[in-house]
Amino acid sequence: MNIIETKKLTKYYGDTLGIKDLDLDIQQGEIFGFIGPNGAGKSTTIRTLLGLIHPTAGSATIFGKDITKFGPEIKEEIGYLPSEVFYYDNMKAIDLLRYSGSFYKKDSKLIEKRIKELAKYLDLDLKRKIDDLSYGNKKKVGIIQGLLHEPKLIILDEPTGGLDPLMQQKFFDLLREENKKGVTILFSSHILNEVQKLCDRVAIIKDGKIIKVDSIRSLAENTHKRFMLETAVRVDKSRFTGIKGISDLVITDNSVSFLFRGHINEITKIIASLNLTNMLVEEPDLEEIFMHYYV
Amino acid sequence: MRIANIYKQELKFYRRSTIIWMLVFALGVFGYLSLFNSFTQDVAATTKILEGMPPVVRAALGIQLKSFFSIFGFFGYLLTYFWMVGAVQASNLGIGINSKEVSGKTADFLLSKPVSRFKVLTSKLLAALTLIILTNIVFSLSSYFSALIFSKTSFDAKIFFLVCSSMFFVQLFFLVLGYLISVLVPKVKTVIAYSLPLVFGFFIFGLLDSVIGVGAMRYITPFKYFDVMYIIAHKSFEYEYLLVEAAVIVVCLIATYIIYLSKDIQAAA
């Protein structure tokens, strides 16, 4: 069953294109990554799905219901965390979360229990005022308000900004736990690495259009990695000729750099035969993926 | 009930500022009416001073010599200024209660919850209306008891409360006008930057009507919908103007709902 389904979903802001002819199918129980550079249309898609902005053309359903007709009903089962969190500054975290919980039909005692559990897990002091919280702690409030009603669909729009690496890990663990319960997750990000860590499938969006939908396994195999090798002696170019998947090869006296796309074992065999002093393997940024793979 | 949670929350948000407005009205009216005896101790001398003022200035200030020395006339004179203060409170509330979600960037939080925009708008409007009603109760009671304390002669309580209730209708006008502004302006950075010009604009229309006596001007500004002397004489409002106000309210509310239900909520960042 498709939890989210969009057909030719289009949004223009006046003359400016937000998204165009977006076709997406997100299945129940999957963690679906949605990646693209800033301004690609990720947030526009999410904001349209949530009814914050109105589509110019096309349609979308969530849980099989039209987003424009059943907005409030659909949102009963959605948890949303935006990239930037803003709440009522004068409220205490606990009051904000109780207010958030009051919108849902769930038993208030269960919501209260869930708030306490999540706050303990994320190490958040609920008695502090929103205004006094650091950005990272505000983000924790955002996570709790998105999960306190145990939604069937979690929509995350670049959610990790402001969270330290340890907290990011805890957050990902929390999402995996929710996913094990059958919760579907739409995870938007411009950081390929975090999408790779978490997601089953991924859609890449550029200039408002979906340019690729693929499984994360297939994407990882087909994605370029940048290799930067420091060598004790100059390496002859012939060592790399004829190897499928290498591009942008640059060799200087003591260094070799190239982009590689393919099975990682093939290239590590070659590298193992070199006299290395240092090695760096980097994920390419999205721009590189677009330049070298999709364009 | 999701309409009740937003309603209750808005009452909490505006609790402190409404109490301050209530105190301003209660203390203001008490302070002003405490001067009643001083003004009426020597009617002849005060009349002479007032007569010394140019008629245009007297008209602009709303001073009517025939009635100034009765508790109704004395109260009615300053009522215009209380209306003005009340209009600022109401337009602040009307503009702010909705636009604060955009300026405070909390619109995403609120509108991603399972509640329709219609309910959001309605519950906020009901909360604002409640706050205005509570302010009016305090204003009317403090005016009545102040008049009771400082007036040497008895007066008709029903008429007095009817006169006081004009404040509610003036505030209602500015509340809905403010509500319309809140959805028309993409981002209200400072509420007062819109409410003060709005109130003073209508007030100046009222002054122009008093000074140059253009009758049609009375239909434009709510500050001229309620004539205290007419209310005292007829024990009622001039229904003609109430109808005009009702029409303005209906048009403003319909426009507000249509605009808000169809507008895009811009991203907070």
XYZ file of C-alpha atoms in Angstrom:
564
model
C 0.000 0.000 0.000
C 1.244 3.483 -0.869
C 1.238 5.784 2.123
C 2.139 8.821 0.007
C 1.290 9.048 -3.664
C 1.697 12.111 -5.824
C 0.634 12.449 -9.427
C 2.036 15.259 -11.532
C 2.170 17.392 -8.395
C 3.146 20.914 -9.401
C 3.654 24.119 -7.473
C 4.522 27.525 -8.852
C 5.135 30.589 -6.681
C 3.875 33.161 -9.131
C 6.145 32.590 -12.110
C 8.781 30.771 -10.084
C 8.800 26.994 -10.254
C 8.710 25.122 -6.972
C 8.082 21.561 -8.157
C 6.849 20.210 -11.485
C 5.058 16.981 -12.398
C 6.233 15.225 -9.275
C 5.353 11.524 -9.221
C 6.174 9.777 -5.974
C 5.068 6.504 -4.400
C 6.128 5.886 -0.843
C 5.172 2.498 0.498
C 4.009 1.556 3.959
C 6.821 0.822 6.384
C 9.694 2.197 4.329
C 12.142 4.912 5.208
C 12.171 7.023 2.122
C 14.944 9.514 1.536
C 14.333 12.687 -0.346
C 17.543 14.365 -1.350
C 18.539 17.365 -3.360
C 20.457 20.608 -2.970
C 18.910 23.638 -1.290
C 16.127 25.091 -3.399
C 15.575 21.845 -5.304
C 11.966 21.542 -4.152
C 12.159 19.218 -1.121
C 10.479 21.597 1.297
C 7.950 22.680 -1.325
C 6.919 19.042 -1.742
C 6.627 18.503 1.992
C 4.773 21.775 2.617
C 2.336 20.880 -0.155
C 1.745 17.439 1.341
C 1.049 19.064 4.710
C -1.364 21.604 3.228
C 0.789 24.569 4.232
C 0.876 25.596 0.587
C -1.612 24.769 -2.137
C -0.628 22.814 -5.256
C -0.904 24.598 -8.599
C -1.679 21.345 -10.436
C -1.641 17.602 -9.939
C -2.788 15.651 -6.934
C -1.496 13.885 -3.875
C -2.882 11.365 -1.437
C -1.704 10.331 1.998
C -3.168 7.115 3.473
C -5.211 7.008 0.252
C -6.945 10.318 1.032
C -6.712 13.495 -1.018
C -4.541 16.051 0.788
C -6.687 19.003 -0.237
C -9.944 17.468 1.033
C -8.906 15.515 4.113
C -6.063 17.652 5.522
C -6.961 17.582 9.227
C -7.962 13.906 9.124
C -4.679 12.939 7.462
C -2.601 15.053 9.838
C -4.036 13.134 12.811
C -1.553 10.392 11.859
C 1.376 12.533 10.711
C 4.323 13.703 12.762
C 6.253 16.585 11.214
C 9.622 18.053 12.068
C 10.730 21.029 9.960
C 14.315 22.060 9.348
C 13.966 25.211 11.453
C 11.925 24.929 14.626
C 10.067 27.904 16.049
C 7.725 27.748 19.013
C 6.014 30.144 21.390
C 8.939 31.590 23.333
C 7.122 32.304 26.572
C 5.857 28.770 26.995
C 7.635 26.081 28.966
C 8.648 23.046 26.916
C 6.140 20.865 28.767
C 3.278 23.326 28.127
C 4.160 23.547 24.431
C 4.198 19.760 24.176
C 0.890 19.416 26.047
C -0.583 22.035 23.714
C 0.772 20.076 20.760
C -0.713 16.866 22.182
C -4.110 18.512 22.689
C -4.608 18.566 18.911
C -4.747 14.779 18.684
C -7.532 12.394 19.527
C -5.203 10.166 21.536
C -5.731 9.796 25.287
C -4.022 12.714 27.035
C -2.544 10.357 29.672
C -0.845 8.294 26.971
C 0.476 11.466 25.354
C 1.770 12.706 28.724
C 3.524 9.375 29.272
C 5.040 9.493 25.793
C 6.278 13.071 26.324
C 8.049 12.028 29.523
C 9.584 8.948 27.869
C 10.871 10.863 24.877
C 12.180 13.736 27.026
C 14.083 11.254 29.165
C 15.495 9.510 26.100
C 16.585 12.794 24.521
C 17.723 14.283 27.835
C 15.488 17.357 27.671
C 14.490 19.457 30.673
C 10.764 19.980 30.150
C 10.445 22.691 32.797
C 12.554 25.211 30.905
C 11.063 27.963 28.813
C 11.374 27.594 25.056
C 13.129 30.964 24.926
C 15.855 29.711 27.284
C 16.602 26.563 25.299
C 19.582 26.186 22.981
C 18.807 25.518 19.338
C 19.684 21.844 19.788
C 17.267 21.547 22.702
C 14.553 23.331 20.718
C 15.124 20.690 18.070
C 14.548 18.028 20.727
C 11.235 19.706 21.561
C 10.501 19.505 17.842
C 11.274 15.792 17.759
C 9.001 15.131 20.741
C 6.127 17.187 19.340
C 6.443 15.232 16.109
C 6.378 11.822 17.790
C 4.228 12.254 20.902
C 1.037 11.033 19.231
C 2.694 7.948 17.752
C 2.012 8.870 14.129
C 1.838 6.333 11.299
C 3.805 8.658 9.022
C 6.744 10.799 10.075
C 7.801 13.614 7.753
C 11.223 15.074 8.439
C 12.505 18.077 6.538
C 16.276 18.303 7.010
C 15.826 17.417 10.672
C 19.367 16.952 11.939
C 20.578 20.580 11.900
C 21.406 21.684 15.433
C 21.769 18.150 16.797
C 25.233 17.058 17.897
C 26.517 13.753 16.421
C 25.588 11.776 19.539
C 22.070 13.168 19.532
C 21.796 12.570 15.786
C 22.623 8.927 16.430
C 19.996 8.692 19.186
C 17.493 10.348 16.897
C 18.234 7.880 14.107
C 17.898 4.981 16.571
C 14.549 6.388 17.631
C 13.421 6.590 14.018
C 14.536 3.016 13.373
C 12.528 1.888 16.419
C 9.455 3.671 15.092
C 10.042 2.155 11.674
C 10.169 -1.346 13.226
C 6.655 -0.693 14.535
C 5.527 -0.146 10.944
C 5.819 3.641 10.805
C 6.604 5.098 7.381
C 9.220 7.836 7.285
C 9.839 10.503 4.667
C 13.295 11.868 5.327
C 14.360 14.931 3.406
C 17.977 15.980 3.455
C 20.782 17.489 1.425
C 23.316 15.325 3.250
C 23.733 12.106 1.299
C 25.535 10.356 4.123
C 22.679 10.578 6.622
C 20.172 9.455 4.011
C 22.394 6.478 3.212
C 22.566 5.559 6.905
C 18.846 5.516 7.415
C 16.842 5.072 4.248
C 15.657 2.115 2.190
C 14.865 4.035 -0.974
C 15.661 7.497 -2.123
C 14.392 10.064 -4.585
C 16.721 12.711 -5.917
C 15.146 16.024 -6.775
C 16.733 18.808 -8.781
C 15.221 22.035 -10.037
C 11.772 20.898 -8.901
C 11.852 17.599 -10.747
C 12.527 14.046 -9.603
C 15.546 12.855 -11.527
C 16.084 9.473 -9.926
C 14.269 7.087 -7.572
C 16.374 4.173 -6.502
C 17.136 1.854 -3.611
C 19.875 3.091 -1.323
C 21.898 -0.073 -2.045
C 21.808 0.577 -5.765
C 22.581 4.245 -5.246
C 25.564 3.460 -3.031
C 26.955 1.080 -5.622
C 26.478 3.576 -8.363
C 27.550 6.662 -6.514
C 30.957 8.194 -7.017
C 33.392 8.284 -4.160
C 36.339 10.621 -4.185
C 39.651 8.895 -3.446
C 42.680 10.951 -2.425
C 45.845 8.917 -2.017
C 49.245 10.083 -0.794
C 52.028 7.842 -2.005
C 55.691 7.346 -1.143
C 56.629 7.395 -4.815
C 55.017 8.682 -7.972
C 52.401 6.253 -9.282
C 52.324 5.428 -12.920
C 49.100 6.291 -14.683
C 48.980 2.830 -16.243
C 48.067 1.332 -12.849
C 44.612 2.878 -13.232
C 44.038 2.556 -16.924
C 41.365 0.183 -18.021
C 39.639 0.169 -14.648
C 35.943 0.667 -15.096
C 34.342 3.439 -13.052
C 37.342 5.757 -12.620
C 37.083 9.378 -13.695
C 38.743 12.724 -12.981
C 42.104 10.985 -12.448
C 44.845 13.403 -11.368
C 48.352 12.164 -10.571
C 51.128 14.344 -9.166
C 54.507 13.410 -7.634
C 53.118 12.070 -4.375
C 49.390 12.036 -4.782
C 46.625 10.449 -6.754
C 43.028 11.580 -6.780
C 40.080 10.257 -8.724
C 36.355 9.645 -8.579
C 35.220 6.039 -8.519
C 31.863 4.489 -9.178
C 31.454 0.742 -8.905
C 32.143 -2.127 -6.561
C 34.418 -0.962 -3.782
C 36.440 -4.236 -3.673
C 37.701 -3.726 -7.208
C 39.385 -0.446 -6.398
C 40.685 -1.470 -2.967
C 42.636 -4.301 -4.611
C 44.511 -1.745 -6.744
C 45.035 0.612 -3.818
C 46.403 -2.220 -1.669
C 49.177 -2.730 -4.158
C 50.395 0.886 -3.852
C 52.947 2.229 -1.378
C 50.614 4.558 0.507
C 51.429 7.152 3.149
C 47.840 8.318 3.573
C 44.425 7.771 2.124
C 41.155 9.673 2.217
C 37.849 8.470 0.822
C 35.102 11.064 0.690
C 31.490 10.909 -0.192
C 30.986 13.217 -3.083
C 28.669 16.101 -2.398
C 25.391 16.178 -4.223
C 26.697 18.628 -6.733
C 29.329 16.067 -7.750
C 26.697 13.364 -8.066
C 24.626 15.549 -10.303
C 27.656 16.534 -12.373
C 29.164 13.097 -12.768
C 26.309 10.696 -12.548
C 22.899 12.111 -13.291
C 23.568 14.911 -15.691
C -12.185 19.688 21.099
C -9.516 21.212 18.911
C -11.309 24.496 18.584
C -11.273 24.761 22.392
C -7.544 24.147 22.793
C -6.522 27.000 20.482
C -9.191 29.218 22.107
C -7.891 28.473 25.602
C -4.288 28.908 24.550
C -4.981 32.306 23.001
C -6.734 33.417 26.189
C -3.590 32.423 28.075
C -1.336 34.244 25.603
C -3.309 37.487 25.960
C -4.201 37.212 29.663
C -1.558 39.612 30.910
C -1.957 42.285 28.230
C -5.761 42.222 28.593
C -5.500 42.710 32.359
C -3.270 45.742 31.695
C -5.832 47.158 29.246
C -8.591 46.546 31.811
C -6.598 48.407 34.470
C -5.992 51.292 32.057
C -9.730 51.591 31.427
C -10.788 51.142 35.058
C -8.242 53.589 36.465
C -8.721 56.006 33.572
C -12.471 56.203 33.942
C -12.235 56.415 37.729
C -9.641 59.185 37.507
C -11.664 61.135 34.946
C -15.032 60.851 36.696
C -13.385 61.863 39.986
C -13.015 65.320 38.363
C -16.769 65.590 37.788
C -17.434 67.404 41.057
C -14.639 69.904 40.479
C -16.068 70.769 37.048
C -19.635 71.076 38.310
C -18.875 73.003 41.517
C -18.971 76.299 39.664
C -20.924 75.681 36.481
C -20.997 79.337 35.504
C -17.236 79.781 35.705
C -16.527 76.527 33.836
C -19.113 77.427 31.181
C -17.415 80.774 30.706
C -14.052 79.084 30.188
C -15.544 76.612 27.720
C -17.395 79.370 25.894
C -14.061 81.122 25.477
C -12.895 78.291 23.294
C -13.510 78.689 19.543
C -16.676 76.736 18.555
C -14.653 74.742 16.019
C -12.296 73.553 18.747
C -15.249 72.732 21.027
C -16.859 70.772 18.218
C -13.626 68.951 17.452
C -13.208 68.023 21.100
C -16.845 66.942 21.334
C -17.755 69.389 24.113
C -21.468 70.149 24.214
C -22.196 72.940 26.682
C -25.817 71.922 27.169
C -24.990 68.517 28.514
C -21.429 68.846 29.764
C -22.468 69.301 33.379
C -24.592 66.176 33.619
C -22.917 62.890 34.459
C -23.913 61.542 31.034
C -22.586 64.563 29.201
C -19.384 64.634 31.220
C -18.838 60.885 30.718
C -19.920 61.058 27.070
C -17.325 63.749 26.362
C -14.416 61.513 27.304
C -16.067 58.368 25.986
C -14.847 59.293 22.496
C -11.281 59.073 23.761
C -11.950 55.803 25.545
C -13.322 54.510 22.255
C -10.038 55.487 20.665
C -8.007 53.630 23.298
C -10.382 50.679 22.988
C -9.979 50.742 19.219
C -6.204 50.473 19.623
C -6.642 47.470 21.938
C -9.098 45.800 19.546
C -7.078 46.394 16.397
C -3.888 45.224 18.150
C -5.739 42.066 19.077
C -7.302 41.589 15.658
C -4.032 42.090 13.813
C -1.797 40.328 16.305
C -3.711 37.204 17.292
C -3.391 35.734 13.824
C -0.338 37.422 12.333
C 1.849 36.466 15.310
C 1.915 32.910 13.935
C 3.639 34.216 10.807
C 5.865 36.834 12.462
C 6.769 34.388 15.265
C 7.261 31.658 12.657
C 4.938 29.286 14.543
C 2.470 28.909 11.654
C 4.157 25.672 10.546
C 3.721 24.215 14.025
C 0.058 25.175 14.251
C -1.034 24.336 10.724
C 0.740 20.981 10.594
C -1.582 19.864 13.388
C -4.858 18.089 12.619
C -6.966 21.221 12.569
C -8.504 23.062 9.634
C -7.615 26.663 8.882
C -11.282 27.511 9.328
C -11.157 26.244 12.894
C -7.882 28.040 13.582
C -9.342 31.318 12.397
C -12.643 30.802 14.219
C -11.115 29.812 17.527
C -8.740 32.775 17.470
C -11.595 35.114 16.602
C -13.685 33.728 19.457
C -10.765 34.180 21.848
C -10.293 37.795 20.726
C -14.021 38.386 21.072
C -13.996 36.951 24.590
C -11.135 39.235 25.585
C -12.977 42.235 24.182
C -16.170 41.268 26.021
C -14.267 40.850 29.299
C -12.607 44.240 28.791
C -16.025 45.782 28.184
C -17.487 44.229 31.318
C -14.657 45.765 33.349
C -15.001 49.082 31.518
C -18.779 49.247 32.002
C -18.731 48.213 35.655
C -15.854 50.531 36.574
C -17.582 53.395 34.720
C -20.899 52.698 36.427
C -19.454 52.473 39.928
C -17.237 55.521 39.377
C -20.303 57.477 38.215
C -22.219 56.209 41.230
C -19.458 57.427 43.546
C -18.889 60.834 41.960
C -22.352 61.858 40.711
C -24.429 63.795 43.195
C -27.630 63.125 41.317
C -29.154 59.787 40.460
C -29.087 58.521 36.881
C -30.656 55.747 34.851
C -28.390 52.702 35.128
C -29.872 51.049 32.018
C -29.098 54.053 29.838
C -25.660 54.339 31.399
C -24.839 50.731 30.513
C -26.272 51.262 27.030
C -23.923 54.230 26.577
C -21.010 52.135 27.862
C -21.828 49.287 25.474
C -21.033 51.559 22.525
C -17.409 50.786 23.389
C -18.015 47.127 22.489
C -19.343 47.993 19.033
C -16.459 50.345 18.308
C -14.008 47.659 19.396
C -15.795 45.012 17.334
C -15.385 47.164 14.224
C -11.638 47.490 14.751
C -11.233 43.849 15.766
C -12.588 42.516 12.475
C -10.792 45.169 10.465
C -7.574 44.153 12.229
C -8.356 40.516 11.521
C -8.630 41.303 7.823
C -5.316 43.192 7.909
C -3.681 40.174 9.584
C -4.373 38.011 6.519
C -3.810 40.740 3.929
C -0.341 41.791 5.046
C 2.171 38.999 4.266
C 4.245 39.588 7.379
C 3.279 41.985 10.182
C 6.514 42.873 11.917
C 5.024 45.345 14.403
C 1.315 45.302 15.161
C 1.292 48.885 16.408
C 2.618 50.105 13.036
C -0.731 49.073 11.554
C -3.126 49.612 14.465
C -2.218 53.223 15.286
C -2.572 54.623 11.737
C -5.799 52.654 11.392
C -7.337 54.067 14.575
C -6.060 57.607 14.117
C -7.168 57.585 10.492
C -10.749 56.825 11.468
C -10.520 59.234 14.397
C -9.475 62.067 12.101
C -12.449 61.271 9.854
C -14.578 61.693 12.967
C -12.970 65.038 13.816
C -13.536 66.270 10.261
C -17.194 65.359 10.575
C -17.469 67.283 13.860
C -15.736 70.358 12.462
C -17.063 70.631 8.919
C -20.276 68.700 9.488
C -20.206 66.457 6.435
C -23.028 64.069 7.243
C -21.799 61.247 5.011
C -18.617 61.076 7.054
C -20.668 59.541 9.867
C -21.063 56.366 7.824
C -17.324 55.980 7.357
C -16.026 56.125 10.892
C -17.304 54.059 13.826
C -16.333 56.923 16.119
C -19.457 58.656 14.817
C -21.853 55.700 14.917
C -22.810 56.324 18.542
C -24.157 59.706 19.658
C -24.415 59.748 23.444
C -27.132 62.412 23.439
C -29.188 60.372 20.972
C -28.804 57.250 23.132
C -29.952 59.155 26.231
C -32.910 60.708 24.434
C -34.086 57.567 22.624
C -32.773 54.880 24.956
C -31.382 53.106 21.922
C -28.668 53.297 19.296
C -29.184 54.695 15.827
C -29.916 51.442 14.032
C -28.907 52.891 10.680
C -25.298 52.993 11.826
C -25.476 49.628 13.531
C -26.515 48.190 10.174
C -23.554 49.871 8.488
C -21.260 48.370 11.113
C -22.864 44.939 10.712
C -22.286 45.141 6.945
C -18.617 46.106 7.448
C -18.157 43.219 9.898
C -19.735 40.651 7.574
C -17.718 41.809 4.544
C -14.455 41.877 6.521
C -15.015 38.425 7.997
C -15.946 36.840 4.672
C -12.869 38.396 3.039
C -10.653 37.266 5.933
C -11.809 33.642 5.701
C -11.556 33.502 1.905
C -8.031 34.946 1.889
C -6.740 32.845 4.788
C -8.174 29.574 3.523
C -6.547 29.999 0.134
C -3.201 31.578 1.011
C 0.162 29.839 1.127
C 1.971 29.756 4.436
C 5.538 30.762 3.707
C 8.386 28.754 5.176
C 9.637 29.941 8.554
C 13.335 30.062 7.755
